[in-house]
mmCIF file of N, CA, C and O in Angstrom:
data_model
loop_
_atom_site.group_PDB
_atom_site.id
_atom_site.type_symbol
_atom_site.label_atom_id
_atom_site.label_comp_id
_atom_site.label_asym_id
_atom_site.label_seq_id
_atom_site.Cartn_x
_atom_site.Cartn_y
_atom_site.Cartn_z
ATOM 1 N N MET V 49 68.953 22.731 23.093
ATOM 2 C CA MET V 49 69.431 22.091 21.887
ATOM 3 C C MET V 49 70.807 22.666 21.567
ATOM 4 O O MET V 49 71.022 23.866 21.599
ATOM 5 N N SER V 50 71.710 21.805 21.198
ATOM 6 C CA SER V 50 73.069 22.266 20.913
ATOM 7 C C SER V 50 73.141 22.875 19.520
ATOM 8 O O SER V 50 72.260 22.688 18.685
ATOM 9 N N ASP V 51 74.207 23.630 19.295
ATOM 10 C CA ASP V 51 74.398 24.256 17.980
ATOM 11 C C ASP V 51 74.557 23.212 16.890
ATOM 12 O O ASP V 51 74.118 23.400 15.761
ATOM 13 N N HIS V 52 75.182 22.088 17.227
ATOM 14 C CA HIS V 52 75.386 21.027 16.242
ATOM 15 C C HIS V 52 74.047 20.429 15.803
ATOM 16 O O HIS V 52 73.826 20.185 14.623
ATOM 17 N N ALA V 53 73.148 20.203 16.753
ATOM 18 C CA ALA V 53 71.837 19.636 16.437
ATOM 19 C C ALA V 53 71.018 20.608 15.595
ATOM 20 O O ALA V 53 70.336 20.214 14.652
ATOM 21 N N ALA V 54 71.084 21.894 15.919
ATOM 22 C CA ALA V 54 70.355 22.902 15.140
ATOM 23 C C ALA V 54 70.903 22.994 13.723
ATOM 24 O O ALA V 54 70.147 23.115 12.758
ATOM 25 N N THR V 55 72.220 22.934 13.588
ATOM 26 C CA THR V 55 72.832 22.986 12.262
ATOM 27 C C THR V 55 72.448 21.756 11.457
ATOM 28 O O THR V 55 72.173 21.848 10.267
ATOM 29 N N SER V 56 72.399 20.594 12.107
ATOM 30 C CA SER V 56 72.032 19.356 11.425
ATOM 31 C C SER V 56 70.589 19.416 10.941
ATOM 32 O O SER V 56 70.281 19.011 9.823
ATOM 33 N N MET V 57 69.676 19.940 11.772
ATOM 34 C CA MET V 57 68.280 20.056 11.375
ATOM 35 C C MET V 57 68.124 21.025 10.220
ATOM 36 O O MET V 57 67.367 20.774 9.287
ATOM 37 N N THR V 58 68.843 22.138 10.254
ATOM 38 C CA THR V 58 68.787 23.116 9.172
ATOM 39 C C THR V 58 69.331 22.512 7.888
ATOM 40 O O THR V 58 68.763 22.700 6.817
ATOM 41 N N SER V 59 70.405 21.760 7.984
ATOM 42 C CA SER V 59 71.002 21.118 6.824
ATOM 43 C C SER V 59 70.058 20.074 6.231
ATOM 44 O O SER V 59 69.898 20.002 5.007
ATOM 45 N N ASP V 60 69.414 19.274 7.087
ATOM 46 C CA ASP V 60 68.458 18.273 6.609
ATOM 47 C C ASP V 60 67.271 18.934 5.926
ATOM 48 O O ASP V 60 66.781 18.455 4.914
ATOM 49 N N HIS V 61 66.814 20.039 6.497
ATOM 50 C CA HIS V 61 65.690 20.776 5.915
ATOM 51 C C HIS V 61 66.076 21.329 4.543
ATOM 52 O O HIS V 61 65.276 21.268 3.608
ATOM 53 N N ALA V 62 67.278 21.855 4.415
ATOM 54 C CA ALA V 62 67.739 22.398 3.129
ATOM 55 C C ALA V 62 67.850 21.295 2.083
ATOM 56 O O ALA V 62 67.478 21.492 0.923
ATOM 57 N N VAL V 63 68.320 20.125 2.488
ATOM 58 C CA VAL V 63 68.417 18.991 1.560
ATOM 59 C C VAL V 63 67.027 18.552 1.122
ATOM 60 O O VAL V 63 66.803 18.251 -0.058
ATOM 61 N N ASP V 64 66.076 18.542 2.049
ATOM 62 C CA ASP V 64 64.703 18.168 1.725
ATOM 63 C C ASP V 64 64.089 19.162 0.742
ATOM 64 O O ASP V 64 63.412 18.764 -0.210
ATOM 65 N N ILE V 65 64.321 20.445 0.962
ATOM 66 C CA ILE V 65 63.809 21.472 0.053
ATOM 67 C C ILE V 65 64.444 21.324 -1.329
ATOM 68 O O ILE V 65 63.757 21.394 -2.349
ATOM 69 N N ASP V 66 65.756 21.084 -1.373
ATOM 70 C CA ASP V 66 66.440 20.884 -2.651
ATOM 71 C C ASP V 66 65.857 19.700 -3.420
ATOM 72 O O ASP V 66 65.697 19.750 -4.637
ATOM 73 N N LYS V 67 65.523 18.634 -2.693
ATOM 74 C CA LYS V 67 64.933 17.448 -3.324
ATOM 75 C C LYS V 67 63.591 17.792 -3.951
ATOM 76 O O LYS V 67 63.304 17.421 -5.094
ATOM 77 N N HIS V 68 62.742 18.527 -3.217
ATOM 78 C CA HIS V 68 61.433 18.918 -3.741
ATOM 79 C C HIS V 68 61.566 19.859 -4.935
ATOM 80 O O HIS V 68 60.816 19.729 -5.901
ATOM 81 N N VAL V 69 62.490 20.779 -4.861
ATOM 82 C CA VAL V 69 62.695 21.711 -5.978
ATOM 83 C C VAL V 69 63.127 20.946 -7.223
ATOM 84 O O VAL V 69 62.650 21.211 -8.334
ATOM 85 N N ARG V 70 64.027 19.970 -7.056
ATOM 86 C CA ARG V 70 64.455 19.147 -8.197
ATOM 87 C C ARG V 70 63.278 18.390 -8.805
ATOM 88 O O ARG V 70 63.155 18.289 -10.022
ATOM 89 N N ILE V 71 62.403 17.854 -7.957
ATOM 90 C CA ILE V 71 61.221 17.138 -8.450
ATOM 91 C C ILE V 71 60.319 18.082 -9.234
ATOM 92 O O ILE V 71 59.857 17.751 -10.335
ATOM 93 N N TYR V 72 60.057 19.273 -8.682
ATOM 94 C CA TYR V 72 59.191 20.234 -9.373
ATOM 95 C C TYR V 72 59.789 20.671 -10.703
ATOM 96 O O TYR V 72 59.071 20.809 -11.694
ATOM 97 N N ILE V 73 61.080 20.879 -10.742
ATOM 98 C CA ILE V 73 61.731 21.271 -11.995
ATOM 99 C C ILE V 73 61.653 20.136 -13.011
ATOM 100 O O ILE V 73 61.385 20.365 -14.192
ATOM 101 N N THR V 74 61.851 18.901 -12.557
ATOM 102 C CA THR V 74 61.754 17.751 -13.454
ATOM 103 C C THR V 74 60.338 17.617 -14.023
ATOM 104 O O THR V 74 60.169 17.368 -15.224
ATOM 105 N N VAL V 75 59.334 17.777 -13.182
ATOM 106 C CA VAL V 75 57.950 17.703 -13.647
ATOM 107 C C VAL V 75 57.665 18.839 -14.626
ATOM 108 O O VAL V 75 57.024 18.633 -15.663
ATOM 109 N N PHE V 76 58.158 20.033 -14.330
ATOM 110 C CA PHE V 76 57.970 21.166 -15.232
ATOM 111 C C PHE V 76 58.597 20.892 -16.598
ATOM 112 O O PHE V 76 57.979 21.134 -17.634
ATOM 113 N N VAL V 77 59.805 20.353 -16.607
ATOM 114 C CA VAL V 77 60.478 20.034 -17.872
ATOM 115 C C VAL V 77 59.690 18.960 -18.622
ATOM 116 O O VAL V 77 59.519 19.043 -19.847
ATOM 117 N N ALA V 78 59.185 17.955 -17.906
ATOM 118 C CA ALA V 78 58.382 16.913 -18.543
ATOM 119 C C ALA V 78 57.124 17.503 -19.161
ATOM 120 O O ALA V 78 56.738 17.139 -20.290
ATOM 121 N N LEU V 79 56.478 18.442 -18.464
ATOM 122 C CA LEU V 79 55.288 19.089 -19.018
ATOM 123 C C LEU V 79 55.624 19.902 -20.268
ATOM 124 O O LEU V 79 54.862 19.900 -21.249
ATOM 125 N N MET V 80 56.760 20.568 -20.265
ATOM 126 C CA MET V 80 57.173 21.330 -21.450
ATOM 127 C C MET V 80 57.478 20.400 -22.622
ATOM 128 O O MET V 80 57.093 20.676 -23.755
ATOM 129 N N VAL V 81 58.149 19.275 -22.344
ATOM 130 C CA VAL V 81 58.452 18.308 -23.405
ATOM 131 C C VAL V 81 57.154 17.741 -23.976
ATOM 132 O O VAL V 81 57.008 17.615 -25.200
ATOM 133 N N LEU V 82 56.205 17.417 -23.117
ATOM 134 C CA LEU V 82 54.934 16.888 -23.593
ATOM 135 C C LEU V 82 54.147 17.933 -24.386
ATOM 136 O O LEU V 82 53.441 17.588 -25.344
ATOM 137 N N THR V 83 54.269 19.195 -24.030
ATOM 138 C CA THR V 83 53.643 20.255 -24.817
ATOM 139 C C THR V 83 54.281 20.341 -26.195
ATOM 140 O O THR V 83 53.583 20.475 -27.208
ATOM 141 N N ILE V 84 55.584 20.223 -26.257
ATOM 142 C CA ILE V 84 56.285 20.225 -27.544
ATOM 143 C C ILE V 84 55.875 19.005 -28.367
ATOM 144 O O ILE V 84 55.670 19.103 -29.584
ATOM 145 N N VAL V 85 55.722 17.851 -27.706
ATOM 146 C CA VAL V 85 55.258 16.648 -28.401
ATOM 147 C C VAL V 85 53.866 16.883 -28.987
ATOM 148 O O VAL V 85 53.597 16.518 -30.146
ATOM 149 N N THR V 86 52.985 17.506 -28.229
ATOM 150 C CA THR V 86 51.631 17.794 -28.711
ATOM 151 C C THR V 86 51.670 18.674 -29.955
ATOM 152 O O THR V 86 50.991 18.398 -30.946
ATOM 153 N N VAL V 87 52.456 19.731 -29.907
ATOM 154 C CA VAL V 87 52.549 20.644 -31.047
ATOM 155 C C VAL V 87 53.177 19.940 -32.246
ATOM 156 O O VAL V 87 52.714 20.085 -33.381
ATOM 157 N N THR V 88 54.210 19.147 -32.008
ATOM 158 C CA THR V 88 54.887 18.441 -33.089
ATOM 159 C C THR V 88 53.957 17.426 -33.748
ATOM 160 O O THR V 88 53.897 17.342 -34.977
ATOM 161 N N VAL V 89 53.215 16.672 -32.949
ATOM 162 C CA VAL V 89 52.298 15.680 -33.501
ATOM 163 C C VAL V 89 51.185 16.368 -34.298
ATOM 164 O O VAL V 89 50.736 15.837 -35.322
ATOM 165 N N SER V 90 50.774 17.544 -33.873
ATOM 166 C CA SER V 90 49.718 18.248 -34.610
ATOM 167 C C SER V 90 50.176 18.660 -36.005
ATOM 168 O O SER V 90 49.362 18.844 -36.908
ATOM 169 N N ARG V 91 51.472 18.782 -36.215
ATOM 170 C CA ARG V 91 52.015 19.153 -37.527
ATOM 171 C C ARG V 91 52.057 17.979 -38.500
ATOM 172 O O ARG V 91 52.239 18.170 -39.690
ATOM 173 N N PHE V 92 51.906 16.735 -37.989
ATOM 174 C CA PHE V 92 51.986 15.555 -38.845
ATOM 175 C C PHE V 92 50.714 15.298 -39.640
ATOM 176 O O PHE V 92 50.719 14.473 -40.539
ATOM 177 N N HIS V 93 49.620 15.945 -39.293
ATOM 178 C CA HIS V 93 48.328 15.760 -39.966
ATOM 179 C C HIS V 93 47.941 14.284 -39.998
ATOM 180 O O HIS V 93 47.679 13.714 -41.051
ATOM 181 N N LEU V 94 47.934 13.676 -38.824
ATOM 182 C CA LEU V 94 47.567 12.270 -38.676
ATOM 183 C C LEU V 94 46.069 12.094 -38.892
ATOM 184 O O LEU V 94 45.302 13.058 -38.773
ATOM 185 N N PRO V 95 45.640 10.869 -39.192
ATOM 186 C CA PRO V 95 44.188 10.619 -39.243
ATOM 187 C C PRO V 95 43.557 10.965 -37.897
ATOM 188 O O PRO V 95 44.187 10.814 -36.843
ATOM 189 N N VAL V 96 42.318 11.397 -37.929
ATOM 190 C CA VAL V 96 41.647 11.919 -36.738
ATOM 191 C C VAL V 96 41.661 10.928 -35.565
ATOM 192 O O VAL V 96 41.994 11.324 -34.442
ATOM 193 N N PRO V 97 41.330 9.641 -35.762
ATOM 194 C CA PRO V 97 41.343 8.741 -34.589
ATOM 195 C C PRO V 97 42.723 8.627 -33.944
ATOM 196 O O PRO V 97 42.836 8.615 -32.714
ATOM 197 N N ILE V 98 43.761 8.576 -34.737
ATOM 198 C CA ILE V 98 45.115 8.485 -34.189
ATOM 199 C C ILE V 98 45.496 9.793 -33.504
ATOM 200 O O ILE V 98 46.077 9.789 -32.421
ATOM 201 N N ALA V 99 45.158 10.916 -34.121
ATOM 202 C CA ALA V 99 45.478 12.224 -33.535
ATOM 203 C C ALA V 99 44.771 12.405 -32.191
ATOM 204 O O ALA V 99 45.374 12.886 -31.228
ATOM 205 N N VAL V 100 43.515 12.009 -32.121
ATOM 206 C CA VAL V 100 42.760 12.133 -30.869
ATOM 207 C C VAL V 100 43.348 11.201 -29.807
ATOM 208 O O VAL V 100 43.481 11.578 -28.635
ATOM 209 N N THR V 101 43.733 9.991 -30.210
ATOM 210 C CA THR V 101 44.327 9.044 -29.264
ATOM 211 C C THR V 101 45.634 9.592 -28.690
ATOM 212 O O THR V 101 45.856 9.547 -27.476
ATOM 213 N N VAL V 102 46.483 10.113 -29.555
ATOM 214 C CA VAL V 102 47.761 10.679 -29.096
ATOM 215 C C VAL V 102 47.507 11.885 -28.197
ATOM 216 O O VAL V 102 48.128 12.028 -27.141
ATOM 217 N N ALA V 103 46.581 12.747 -28.596
ATOM 218 C CA ALA V 103 46.282 13.940 -27.799
ATOM 219 C C ALA V 103 45.749 13.560 -26.423
ATOM 220 O O ALA V 103 46.145 14.155 -25.411
ATOM 221 N N LEU V 104 44.853 12.563 -26.364
ATOM 222 C CA LEU V 104 44.316 12.135 -25.070
ATOM 223 C C LEU V 104 45.382 11.472 -24.210
ATOM 224 O O LEU V 104 45.422 11.684 -22.992
ATOM 225 N N LEU V 105 46.255 10.705 -24.830
ATOM 226 C CA LEU V 105 47.334 10.060 -24.083
ATOM 227 C C LEU V 105 48.261 11.103 -23.459
ATOM 228 O O LEU V 105 48.582 11.033 -22.270
ATOM 229 N N VAL V 106 48.647 12.094 -24.250
ATOM 230 C CA VAL V 106 49.513 13.163 -23.733
ATOM 231 C C VAL V 106 48.779 13.956 -22.646
ATOM 232 O O VAL V 106 49.359 14.286 -21.612
ATOM 233 N N ALA V 107 47.496 14.226 -22.857
ATOM 234 C CA ALA V 107 46.724 14.977 -21.860
ATOM 235 C C ALA V 107 46.595 14.203 -20.549
ATOM 236 O O ALA V 107 46.668 14.786 -19.464
ATOM 237 N N ILE V 108 46.420 12.885 -20.639
ATOM 238 C CA ILE V 108 46.322 12.066 -19.432
ATOM 239 C C ILE V 108 47.636 12.097 -18.660
ATOM 240 O O ILE V 108 47.654 12.242 -17.430
ATOM 241 N N ILE V 109 48.739 11.983 -19.381
ATOM 242 C CA ILE V 109 50.048 12.015 -18.726
ATOM 243 C C ILE V 109 50.277 13.379 -18.075
ATOM 244 O O ILE V 109 50.696 13.462 -16.917
ATOM 245 N N LYS V 110 49.989 14.450 -18.805
ATOM 246 C CA LYS V 110 50.198 15.792 -18.252
ATOM 247 C C LYS V 110 49.278 16.047 -17.056
ATOM 248 O O LYS V 110 49.708 16.595 -16.043
ATOM 249 N N GLY V 111 48.022 15.640 -17.171
ATOM 250 C CA GLY V 111 47.085 15.817 -16.066
ATOM 251 C C GLY V 111 47.503 15.027 -14.835
ATOM 252 O O GLY V 111 47.374 15.504 -13.710
ATOM 253 N N SER V 112 48.019 13.826 -15.070
ATOM 254 C CA SER V 112 48.486 13.006 -13.951
ATOM 255 C C SER V 112 49.683 13.648 -13.256
ATOM 256 O O SER V 112 49.769 13.650 -12.029
ATOM 257 N N LEU V 113 50.603 14.191 -14.036
ATOM 258 C CA LEU V 113 51.762 14.858 -13.446
ATOM 259 C C LEU V 113 51.333 16.053 -12.595
ATOM 260 O O LEU V 113 51.811 16.247 -11.479
ATOM 261 N N VAL V 114 50.421 16.855 -13.138
ATOM 262 C CA VAL V 114 49.951 18.030 -12.395
ATOM 263 C C VAL V 114 49.227 17.602 -11.125
ATOM 264 O O VAL V 114 49.484 18.143 -10.042
ATOM 265 N N ALA V 115 48.333 16.619 -11.241
ATOM 266 C CA ALA V 115 47.575 16.181 -10.068
ATOM 267 C C ALA V 115 48.486 15.558 -9.014
ATOM 268 O O ALA V 115 48.339 15.819 -7.823
ATOM 269 N N CYS V 116 49.434 14.753 -9.446
ATOM 270 C CA CYS V 116 50.290 14.049 -8.490
ATOM 271 C C CYS V 116 51.275 14.968 -7.783
ATOM 272 O O CYS V 116 51.463 14.863 -6.576
ATOM 273 N N TYR V 117 51.905 15.860 -8.529
ATOM 274 C CA TYR V 117 52.990 16.646 -7.934
ATOM 275 C C TYR V 117 52.570 18.062 -7.530
ATOM 276 O O TYR V 117 52.849 18.485 -6.415
ATOM 277 N N PHE V 118 51.896 18.793 -8.406
ATOM 278 C CA PHE V 118 51.547 20.164 -8.052
ATOM 279 C C PHE V 118 50.337 20.235 -7.132
ATOM 280 O O PHE V 118 50.184 21.191 -6.382
ATOM 281 N N MET V 119 49.452 19.221 -7.192
ATOM 282 C CA MET V 119 48.315 19.173 -6.278
ATOM 283 C C MET V 119 48.584 18.224 -5.111
ATOM 284 O O MET V 119 47.691 17.972 -4.297
ATOM 285 N N HIS V 120 49.786 17.657 -5.059
ATOM 286 C CA HIS V 120 50.261 16.816 -3.953
ATOM 287 C C HIS V 120 49.413 15.574 -3.721
ATOM 288 O O HIS V 120 49.337 15.080 -2.605
ATOM 289 N N LEU V 121 48.783 15.035 -4.766
ATOM 290 C CA LEU V 121 47.981 13.827 -4.598
ATOM 291 C C LEU V 121 48.833 12.576 -4.487
ATOM 292 O O LEU V 121 48.349 11.535 -4.051
ATOM 293 N N ILE V 122 50.092 12.657 -4.867
ATOM 294 C CA ILE V 122 50.961 11.489 -4.816
ATOM 295 C C ILE V 122 51.223 11.046 -3.379
ATOM 296 O O ILE V 122 51.531 9.887 -3.121
ATOM 297 N N SER V 123 51.067 11.946 -2.427
ATOM 298 C CA SER V 123 51.318 11.594 -1.026
ATOM 299 C C SER V 123 50.020 11.466 -0.219
ATOM 300 O O SER V 123 50.066 11.399 1.003
ATOM 301 N N GLU V 124 48.896 11.431 -0.900
ATOM 302 C CA GLU V 124 47.611 11.353 -0.200
ATOM 303 C C GLU V 124 47.285 9.918 0.194
ATOM 304 O O GLU V 124 47.913 8.972 -0.238
ATOM 305 N N LYS V 125 46.218 9.775 0.949
ATOM 306 C CA LYS V 125 45.799 8.467 1.442
ATOM 307 C C LYS V 125 44.982 7.719 0.387
ATOM 308 O O LYS V 125 44.643 8.252 -0.658
ATOM 309 N N LYS V 126 44.662 6.482 0.701
ATOM 310 C CA LYS V 126 43.969 5.602 -0.238
ATOM 311 C C LYS V 126 42.583 6.106 -0.615
ATOM 312 O O LYS V 126 42.116 5.851 -1.729
ATOM 313 N N LEU V 127 41.903 6.803 0.270
ATOM 314 C CA LEU V 127 40.563 7.302 -0.037
ATOM 315 C C LEU V 127 40.605 8.274 -1.215
ATOM 316 O O LEU V 127 39.744 8.230 -2.092
ATOM 317 N N ILE V 128 41.631 9.109 -1.259
ATOM 318 C CA ILE V 128 41.767 10.049 -2.371
ATOM 319 C C ILE V 128 41.942 9.275 -3.672
ATOM 320 O O ILE V 128 41.352 9.611 -4.698
ATOM 321 N N TYR V 129 42.758 8.209 -3.638
ATOM 322 C CA TYR V 129 42.956 7.396 -4.835
ATOM 323 C C TYR V 129 41.665 6.703 -5.252
ATOM 324 O O TYR V 129 41.376 6.562 -6.436
ATOM 325 N N ALA V 130 40.869 6.260 -4.288
ATOM 326 C CA ALA V 130 39.599 5.610 -4.599
ATOM 327 C C ALA V 130 38.652 6.594 -5.281
ATOM 328 O O ALA V 130 38.008 6.262 -6.288
ATOM 329 N N VAL V 131 38.560 7.799 -4.761
ATOM 330 C CA VAL V 131 37.700 8.817 -5.368
ATOM 331 C C VAL V 131 38.219 9.188 -6.767
ATOM 332 O O VAL V 131 37.437 9.319 -7.714
ATOM 333 N N LEU V 132 39.519 9.311 -6.901
ATOM 334 C CA LEU V 132 40.106 9.617 -8.202
ATOM 335 C C LEU V 132 39.841 8.485 -9.194
ATOM 336 O O LEU V 132 39.497 8.730 -10.356
ATOM 337 N N GLY V 133 39.970 7.239 -8.751
ATOM 338 C CA GLY V 133 39.692 6.092 -9.617
ATOM 339 C C GLY V 133 38.237 6.037 -10.041
ATOM 340 O O GLY V 133 37.917 5.756 -11.203
ATOM 341 N N LEU V 134 37.329 6.311 -9.115
ATOM 342 C CA LEU V 134 35.908 6.335 -9.438
ATOM 343 C C LEU V 134 35.599 7.435 -10.446
ATOM 344 O O LEU V 134 34.827 7.227 -11.387
ATOM 345 N N THR V 135 36.206 8.588 -10.268
ATOM 346 C CA THR V 135 36.030 9.682 -11.224
ATOM 347 C C THR V 135 36.529 9.269 -12.605
ATOM 348 O O THR V 135 35.876 9.526 -13.614
ATOM 349 N N GLY V 136 37.689 8.613 -12.650
ATOM 350 C CA GLY V 136 38.225 8.137 -13.925
ATOM 351 C C GLY V 136 37.307 7.115 -14.579
ATOM 352 O O GLY V 136 37.106 7.130 -15.797
ATOM 353 N N ALA V 137 36.732 6.213 -13.778
ATOM 354 C CA ALA V 137 35.818 5.211 -14.321
ATOM 355 C C ALA V 137 34.575 5.874 -14.910
ATOM 356 O O ALA V 137 34.140 5.520 -16.019
ATOM 357 N N PHE V 138 33.986 6.831 -14.196
ATOM 358 C CA PHE V 138 32.830 7.552 -14.733
ATOM 359 C C PHE V 138 33.192 8.307 -16.002
ATOM 360 O O PHE V 138 32.408 8.367 -16.948
ATOM 361 N N PHE V 139 34.389 8.876 -16.041
ATOM 362 C CA PHE V 139 34.840 9.584 -17.231
ATOM 363 C C PHE V 139 34.912 8.637 -18.425
ATOM 364 O O PHE V 139 34.460 8.968 -19.524
ATOM 365 N N LEU V 140 35.468 7.458 -18.223
ATOM 366 C CA LEU V 140 35.563 6.481 -19.308
ATOM 367 C C LEU V 140 34.180 6.030 -19.773
ATOM 368 O O LEU V 140 33.942 5.857 -20.974
ATOM 369 N N VAL V 141 33.256 5.842 -18.840
ATOM 370 C CA VAL V 141 31.888 5.467 -19.211
ATOM 371 C C VAL V 141 31.253 6.572 -20.041
ATOM 372 O O VAL V 141 30.598 6.306 -21.061
ATOM 373 N N LEU V 142 31.451 7.820 -19.634
ATOM 374 C CA LEU V 142 30.886 8.931 -20.395
ATOM 375 C C LEU V 142 31.507 9.040 -21.786
ATOM 376 O O LEU V 142 30.837 9.421 -22.743
ATOM 377 N N LEU V 143 32.797 8.707 -21.906
ATOM 378 C CA LEU V 143 33.421 8.702 -23.231
ATOM 379 C C LEU V 143 32.878 7.575 -24.098
ATOM 380 O O LEU V 143 32.718 7.730 -25.307
ATOM 381 N N ALA V 144 32.599 6.432 -23.499
ATOM 382 C CA ALA V 144 32.133 5.269 -24.254
ATOM 383 C C ALA V 144 30.658 5.353 -24.596
ATOM 384 O O ALA V 144 30.207 4.722 -25.561
ATOM 385 N N LEU V 145 29.892 6.124 -23.855
ATOM 386 C CA LEU V 145 28.446 6.182 -24.063
ATOM 387 C C LEU V 145 28.052 6.580 -25.485
ATOM 388 O O LEU V 145 27.215 5.910 -26.086
ATOM 389 N N PRO V 146 28.617 7.628 -26.079
ATOM 390 C CA PRO V 146 28.236 7.956 -27.461
ATOM 391 C C PRO V 146 28.591 6.848 -28.451
ATOM 392 O O PRO V 146 27.847 6.596 -29.394
ATOM 393 N N VAL V 147 29.696 6.173 -28.222
ATOM 394 C CA VAL V 147 30.089 5.092 -29.121
ATOM 395 C C VAL V 147 29.072 3.962 -29.054
ATOM 396 O O VAL V 147 28.696 3.389 -30.081
ATOM 397 N N LEU V 148 28.608 3.647 -27.875
ATOM 398 C CA LEU V 148 27.635 2.577 -27.716
ATOM 399 C C LEU V 148 26.278 2.936 -28.307
ATOM 400 O O LEU V 148 25.570 2.074 -28.807
ATOM 401 N N THR V 149 25.898 4.196 -28.262
ATOM 402 C CA THR V 149 24.577 4.588 -28.762
ATOM 403 C C THR V 149 24.582 4.846 -30.257
ATOM 404 O O THR V 149 23.568 4.661 -30.911
ATOM 405 N N VAL V 150 25.686 5.229 -30.816
ATOM 406 C CA VAL V 150 25.730 5.577 -32.244
ATOM 407 C C VAL V 150 26.141 4.379 -33.090
ATOM 408 O O VAL V 150 25.818 4.298 -34.257
ATOM 409 N N HIS V 151 26.813 3.415 -32.485
ATOM 410 C CA HIS V 151 27.385 2.292 -33.234
ATOM 411 C C HIS V 151 26.353 1.587 -34.106
ATOM 412 O O HIS V 151 26.540 1.436 -35.304
ATOM 413 N N ASP V 152 25.228 1.155 -33.536
ATOM 414 C CA ASP V 152 24.225 0.457 -34.338
ATOM 415 C C ASP V 152 22.937 1.252 -34.478
ATOM 416 O O ASP V 152 22.027 0.851 -35.192
ATOM 417 N N GLY V 153 22.855 2.390 -33.817
ATOM 418 C CA GLY V 153 21.679 3.247 -33.920
ATOM 419 C C GLY V 153 20.454 2.684 -33.215
ATOM 420 O O GLY V 153 19.369 3.193 -33.396
ATOM 421 N N PHE V 154 20.632 1.660 -32.384
ATOM 422 C CA PHE V 154 19.498 1.016 -31.733
ATOM 423 C C PHE V 154 18.771 1.965 -30.785
ATOM 424 O O PHE V 154 17.544 1.968 -30.741
ATOM 425 N N TRP V 155 19.539 2.759 -30.025
ATOM 426 C CA TRP V 155 18.922 3.635 -29.021
ATOM 427 C C TRP V 155 18.493 4.978 -29.593
ATOM 428 O O TRP V 155 17.918 5.780 -28.897
ATOM 429 N N ILE V 156 18.779 5.215 -30.850
ATOM 430 C CA ILE V 156 18.431 6.496 -31.451
ATOM 431 C C ILE V 156 17.158 6.322 -32.273
ATOM 432 O O ILE V 156 17.064 5.450 -33.134
ATOM 433 N N HIS V 157 16.163 7.137 -32.022
ATOM 434 C CA HIS V 157 14.891 7.018 -32.750
ATOM 435 C C HIS V 157 14.675 8.243 -33.601
ATOM 436 O O HIS V 157 14.855 9.330 -33.278
#
């Protein structure tokens, strides 16, 4: 391999690393901004349903960022997405279950 080819490969590798570092820093800044948003919204003393909705929305965004970039799920295959989607669906069902059982009291004796 010539010196030019080795230098080109090293340069490409450095550019690739710089790109990943920029992505990680951007995700980190986004997580910090979302944490500040969470703290700021908590100071507004919103009604409980709105506060919980905002908190869950911010948590979903933050969790997605962590899973996609720091756990490298953004580059995974479709099977990982299918399992993640199924987990999300079960999570939503579990969240909805108390609402369905308490709403009219039919299932509670």
